[in-house]
Each structure stands twice: as C-alpha cells, then as structure tokens.
Tab-separated table of C-alpha atoms in Angstrom:
chain	number	residue	atom	x	y	z
A	1	MET	CA	56.682	-46.416	8.919
A	2	LYS	CA	52.893	-46.902	8.643
A	3	ASN	CA	52.218	-44.117	11.162
A	4	LYS	CA	54.404	-41.692	9.242
A	5	LEU	CA	52.663	-42.561	5.964
A	6	LYS	CA	49.246	-42.080	7.562
A	7	HIS	CA	50.308	-38.707	8.909
A	8	ASP	CA	51.497	-37.598	5.429
A	9	ILE	CA	48.161	-38.612	3.886
A	10	LEU	CA	46.022	-36.810	6.487
A	11	MET	CA	48.077	-33.660	6.448
A	12	PRO	CA	46.530	-32.108	3.298
A	13	GLN	CA	43.031	-32.692	4.673
A	14	ASN	CA	43.922	-30.898	7.894
A	15	VAL	CA	45.354	-28.006	5.915
A	16	LYS	CA	42.133	-27.759	3.906
A	17	LYS	CA	40.087	-27.635	7.098
A	18	ILE	CA	42.312	-24.902	8.503
A	19	LEU	CA	42.076	-22.830	5.318
A	20	LEU	CA	38.309	-23.259	5.211
A	21	THR	CA	38.025	-22.157	8.830
A	22	MET	CA	40.162	-19.110	8.105
A	23	LYS	CA	37.991	-18.151	5.124
A	24	ILE	CA	34.822	-18.428	7.174
A	25	SER	CA	36.348	-16.312	9.918
A	26	ILE	CA	37.368	-13.611	7.444
A	27	ILE	CA	33.863	-13.529	5.937
A	28	VAL	CA	32.252	-13.263	9.370
A	29	PHE	CA	34.681	-10.464	10.276
A	30	LEU	CA	33.938	-8.500	7.095
A	31	VAL	CA	30.179	-8.846	7.566
A	32	SER	CA	30.531	-7.631	11.144
A	33	VAL	CA	32.537	-4.615	10.038
A	34	LEU	CA	30.011	-3.744	7.352
A	35	ASN	CA	27.163	-4.009	9.831
A	36	VAL	CA	28.955	-1.634	12.193
A	37	TYR	CA	29.327	1.020	9.524
A	38	ALA	CA	25.976	0.433	7.833
A	39	THR	CA	23.354	3.036	8.639
A	40	ASP	CA	19.796	3.736	7.757
A	41	ILE	CA	19.535	5.513	4.419
A	42	PHE	CA	17.826	8.565	5.879
A	43	SER	CA	19.813	8.730	9.109
A	44	GLN	CA	22.824	10.228	7.359
A	45	ASN	CA	21.155	13.660	7.138
A	46	MET	CA	22.006	13.900	3.469
A	47	THR	CA	20.656	17.026	1.797
A	48	MET	CA	19.904	17.705	-1.845
A	49	THR	CA	19.159	20.590	-4.148
A	50	VAL	CA	16.715	19.796	-6.927
A	51	ASP	CA	14.841	22.035	-9.345
A	52	MET	CA	12.902	19.849	-11.765
A	53	GLN	CA	9.693	21.027	-13.395
A	54	ASN	CA	7.163	18.894	-15.266
A	55	VAL	CA	9.347	15.799	-15.301
A	56	THR	CA	8.494	12.156	-14.723
A	57	VAL	CA	8.947	10.437	-11.394
A	58	ARG	CA	11.488	8.246	-13.135
A	59	GLU	CA	13.641	11.301	-13.909
A	60	VAL	CA	13.483	12.511	-10.316
A	61	ILE	CA	14.504	9.054	-9.112
A	62	ASN	CA	17.506	9.056	-11.452
A	63	GLU	CA	18.612	12.425	-10.051
A	64	ILE	CA	18.272	11.215	-6.462
A	65	GLU	CA	20.330	8.150	-7.328
A	66	LYS	CA	23.087	10.369	-8.721
A	67	GLN	CA	23.215	12.751	-5.770
A	68	GLY	CA	22.329	10.352	-2.983
A	69	GLY	CA	24.224	7.264	-4.028
A	70	ILE	CA	21.274	4.962	-3.384
A	71	SER	CA	19.444	2.479	-5.554
A	72	PHE	CA	15.739	2.087	-6.235
A	73	LEU	CA	13.970	-1.178	-6.925
A	74	PHE	CA	10.659	-1.076	-8.785
A	75	ASN	CA	8.463	-2.691	-11.382
A	76	ASP	CA	9.398	-0.970	-14.618
A	77	ASN	CA	5.780	-1.231	-15.801
A	78	LEU	CA	4.401	0.949	-13.007
A	79	ARG	CA	2.379	3.678	-14.713
A	80	GLU	CA	3.038	5.977	-11.739
A	81	LEU	CA	6.697	6.207	-12.788
A	82	ASN	CA	5.616	8.170	-15.846
A	83	GLN	CA	3.512	10.594	-13.824
A	84	ARG	CA	4.729	14.156	-14.330
A	85	VAL	CA	5.701	16.074	-11.210
A	86	SER	CA	7.518	19.242	-10.187
A	87	VAL	CA	10.069	19.239	-7.388
A	88	THR	CA	11.930	22.288	-6.116
A	89	GLN	CA	14.037	21.705	-3.012
A	90	THR	CA	17.132	23.594	-1.899
A	91	GLY	CA	19.399	21.980	0.673
A	92	GLN	CA	16.585	19.750	1.917
A	93	PRO	CA	16.856	16.204	3.340
A	94	MET	CA	16.863	13.544	0.660
A	95	LYS	CA	13.761	11.971	2.192
A	96	ASP	CA	11.797	15.207	1.712
A	97	VAL	CA	12.875	15.441	-1.917
A	98	LEU	CA	11.805	11.859	-2.559
A	99	MET	CA	8.453	12.209	-0.801
A	100	SER	CA	7.729	15.461	-2.651
A	101	ALA	CA	7.832	13.529	-5.922
A	102	LEU	CA	6.160	10.333	-4.738
A	103	GLU	CA	3.204	12.052	-3.112
A	104	GLN	CA	2.351	13.813	-6.370
A	105	ALA	CA	2.194	10.422	-8.095
A	106	ASP	CA	0.358	8.543	-5.313
A	107	MET	CA	3.406	6.405	-4.596
A	108	THR	CA	5.255	5.307	-1.499
A	109	TYR	CA	8.387	3.317	-0.643
A	110	GLU	CA	9.787	0.642	1.656
A	111	GLU	CA	13.376	0.291	2.823
A	112	VAL	CA	14.864	-3.148	2.173
A	113	GLY	CA	18.465	-2.345	2.960
A	114	ASP	CA	20.874	0.395	3.830
A	115	ASN	CA	20.972	1.672	0.266
A	116	PHE	CA	17.889	0.183	-1.360
A	117	LEU	CA	14.351	1.529	-1.586
A	118	VAL	CA	11.438	-0.324	-3.160
A	119	LEU	CA	8.984	2.011	-4.899
A	120	LEU	CA	5.334	1.032	-4.698
A	121	PRO	CA	1.974	2.521	-5.631
A	122	LYS	CA	-0.082	3.625	-2.656
A	123	PRO	CA	-2.637	0.988	-1.635
A	124	GLU	CA	-6.158	1.725	-2.735
A	125	ILE	CA	-8.446	3.094	-0.054
A	126	ILE	CA	-11.286	0.679	0.521
A	127	ILE	CA	-14.564	2.371	1.328
A	128	GLN	CA	-16.025	0.858	4.441
A	129	GLN	CA	-19.266	-1.004	3.847
A	130	ASP	CA	-22.032	-0.335	6.400
A	131	VAL	CA	-25.297	-1.892	7.480
A	132	ILE	CA	-28.350	0.312	6.982
A	133	THR	CA	-31.511	-0.276	9.018
A	134	GLY	CA	-34.838	1.506	9.199
A	135	VAL	CA	-38.617	1.382	9.043
A	136	VAL	CA	-40.862	2.017	6.054
A	137	THR	CA	-44.354	3.319	6.762
A	138	ASP	CA	-47.428	4.541	4.895
A	139	ALA	CA	-47.295	8.356	4.886
A	140	GLY	CA	-51.081	8.543	4.939
A	141	THR	CA	-51.842	6.159	7.801
A	142	GLY	CA	-48.524	5.845	9.606
A	143	GLU	CA	-48.840	2.062	9.443
A	144	PRO	CA	-45.772	-0.055	8.691
A	145	LEU	CA	-45.483	-1.404	5.175
A	146	PRO	CA	-44.379	-5.038	4.809
A	147	GLY	CA	-42.842	-6.270	1.554
A	148	VAL	CA	-41.330	-2.943	0.483
A	149	SER	CA	-38.344	-3.453	-1.853
A	150	VAL	CA	-35.143	-1.746	-0.646
A	151	VAL	CA	-32.315	-1.861	-3.206
A	152	LEU	CA	-28.858	-0.284	-3.387
A	153	GLN	CA	-29.072	1.743	-6.590
A	154	GLY	CA	-27.019	0.398	-9.480
A	155	THR	CA	-26.589	-3.036	-7.888
A	156	THR	CA	-28.502	-6.219	-7.169
A	157	VAL	CA	-28.000	-5.784	-3.426
A	158	GLY	CA	-31.420	-5.515	-1.813
A	159	THR	CA	-33.958	-6.727	0.705
A	160	VAL	CA	-37.649	-6.355	1.637
A	161	THR	CA	-39.289	-5.047	4.787
A	162	ASP	CA	-40.748	-7.494	7.305
A	163	VAL	CA	-44.288	-7.528	8.715
A	164	ASP	CA	-43.422	-4.536	10.922
A	165	GLY	CA	-41.936	-2.520	8.073
A	166	ASN	CA	-38.358	-3.046	9.298
A	167	TYR	CA	-35.459	-3.643	6.951
A	168	SER	CA	-31.710	-4.247	7.238
A	169	LEU	CA	-29.334	-3.999	4.306
A	170	SER	CA	-25.628	-4.890	4.385
A	171	ASN	CA	-22.731	-3.865	2.156
A	172	VAL	CA	-23.939	-0.312	1.655
A	173	PRO	CA	-21.205	2.310	1.078
A	174	PRO	CA	-21.579	5.661	2.872
A	175	ASP	CA	-22.037	7.417	-0.477
A	176	GLY	CA	-24.588	4.916	-1.792
A	177	THR	CA	-28.235	5.516	-2.703
A	178	LEU	CA	-31.253	3.424	-1.672
A	179	VAL	CA	-34.347	2.895	-3.797
A	180	PHE	CA	-37.627	2.163	-1.947
A	181	SER	CA	-40.458	0.789	-4.094
A	182	TYR	CA	-43.868	-0.701	-3.325
A	183	VAL	CA	-46.955	-1.451	-5.372
A	184	GLY	CA	-49.371	1.459	-5.181
A	185	MET	CA	-46.757	3.776	-3.627
A	186	GLU	CA	-44.427	6.334	-5.145
A	187	THR	CA	-40.831	5.164	-5.469
A	188	ARG	CA	-38.384	7.002	-3.213
A	189	ILE	CA	-34.690	7.446	-4.037
A	190	VAL	CA	-32.721	8.377	-0.925
A	191	PRO	CA	-28.949	9.091	-0.613
A	192	VAL	CA	-27.341	7.331	2.337
A	193	ASP	CA	-25.032	10.260	3.184
A	194	GLY	CA	-23.107	8.179	5.717
A	195	ARG	CA	-26.179	7.363	7.812
A	196	SER	CA	-26.725	3.974	9.444
A	197	SER	CA	-30.476	4.347	9.982
A	198	ILE	CA	-33.009	5.644	7.441
A	199	ASP	CA	-36.755	5.679	8.075
A	200	ILE	CA	-38.999	6.312	5.083
A	201	ALA	CA	-42.668	7.192	4.672
A	202	LEU	CA	-44.042	6.329	1.235
A	203	GLU	CA	-46.802	8.373	-0.371
A	204	ALA	CA	-49.654	6.764	-2.265
A	205	ASP	CA	-49.161	6.839	-6.020
A	206	ALA	CA	-51.683	9.328	-7.401
A	207	ILE	CA	-51.828	7.500	-10.730
C-alpha cells in the first residue's frame, strides 16, 4: 500500500521532467533548423533598384529595409545619418547600394546577425607622429650651435640643441612646422614635409 502511494506521489514529478525534456529538445531542434537555413545577409545575391537624389542616409536606409527585408541598428543621434547623399543603382547587389550611401557620409557597418547591420561612423584617421632629428649650424662659420630652441609651431612641444648642435624632437606630425630660434641669429620657420631629418644653418641677425 505504501509503495503504491509513493508511486502515485512521484508520478507527477516524473511527468514534469519528461515534459521539460521534450520542450528543451524542441527548442534545440528549432534552433538547429534556423541555423541551417540562416545565411549571411549579402550571400543571398539580393539586388535592388534605387534612384534617390539629395536625400539623407536615414532615408536610404529605410528604403533598403523595405526592399531587402533587413534591419539596421544605430545610434539615432549620429549626425552622419542626416548627411545628404545621392544613390542611383539599377539591379545592383544590396551591398553596393548600401556602401554607395555610406561612403558619401563617411560611415561603415558591421554585421551582427543574419539580418542585422550596425551602422557606425568611420574611425578617425590618426596622423602618425614622427621623430625629427638634425643639426643646427652657424651659416657663417659652419660651427655647430648649442642651445638653439627647436619648437613645433603652435604647440609647446620643443627641445634645444646639444653641444654639437644636434637635436631630436618627438611627436611631430608629417605636416608640422618647426621654428628654430637663437639669440643673435635670424629665426627660421621650416615645414617638416614628411621628413625625418632636417639640418639648418642659421644666419646672423643683421639688426
């Protein structure tokens, strides 16, 4: 009698476990099926025809969403979304249509799923900072000049020449300008022009 009662009490728990197992199996099966049929958004060779002149990137995106059946994720405050562009594509791949608009607004994208694209502004190009070296001499005697001030124009970045007239200055952009100054000598302003070595001969100040 006790065994039968125990069996009746445990039975609902066993049924719950079986149902839970079945649910998990169904979910796993559905996910597997979806993964089989899921494809990269641009691998479907979808083509589009778009003729939009002087419209915002946002408007082009809305049109692509309608025709392509994809979704875009983006920060609604991106100023690039309001950039005006012109896109004319006839029977072209959806990727080409999208890039035609994004490139005009300095934007790019990243795929985060089969039907989702994250729109992003292009990263800023960082100008490489170089080290400039050289020798400063007296134009009249050819002798090195120690203590000459070498400054990156418009900044506080600077150095002075050593006893042999040598200098080395870091964090100088290729399009920067160097200012060479010394008591009794004329100040020289010299564009870097992408060079890594600049030798300067200072003339005596006539005044």
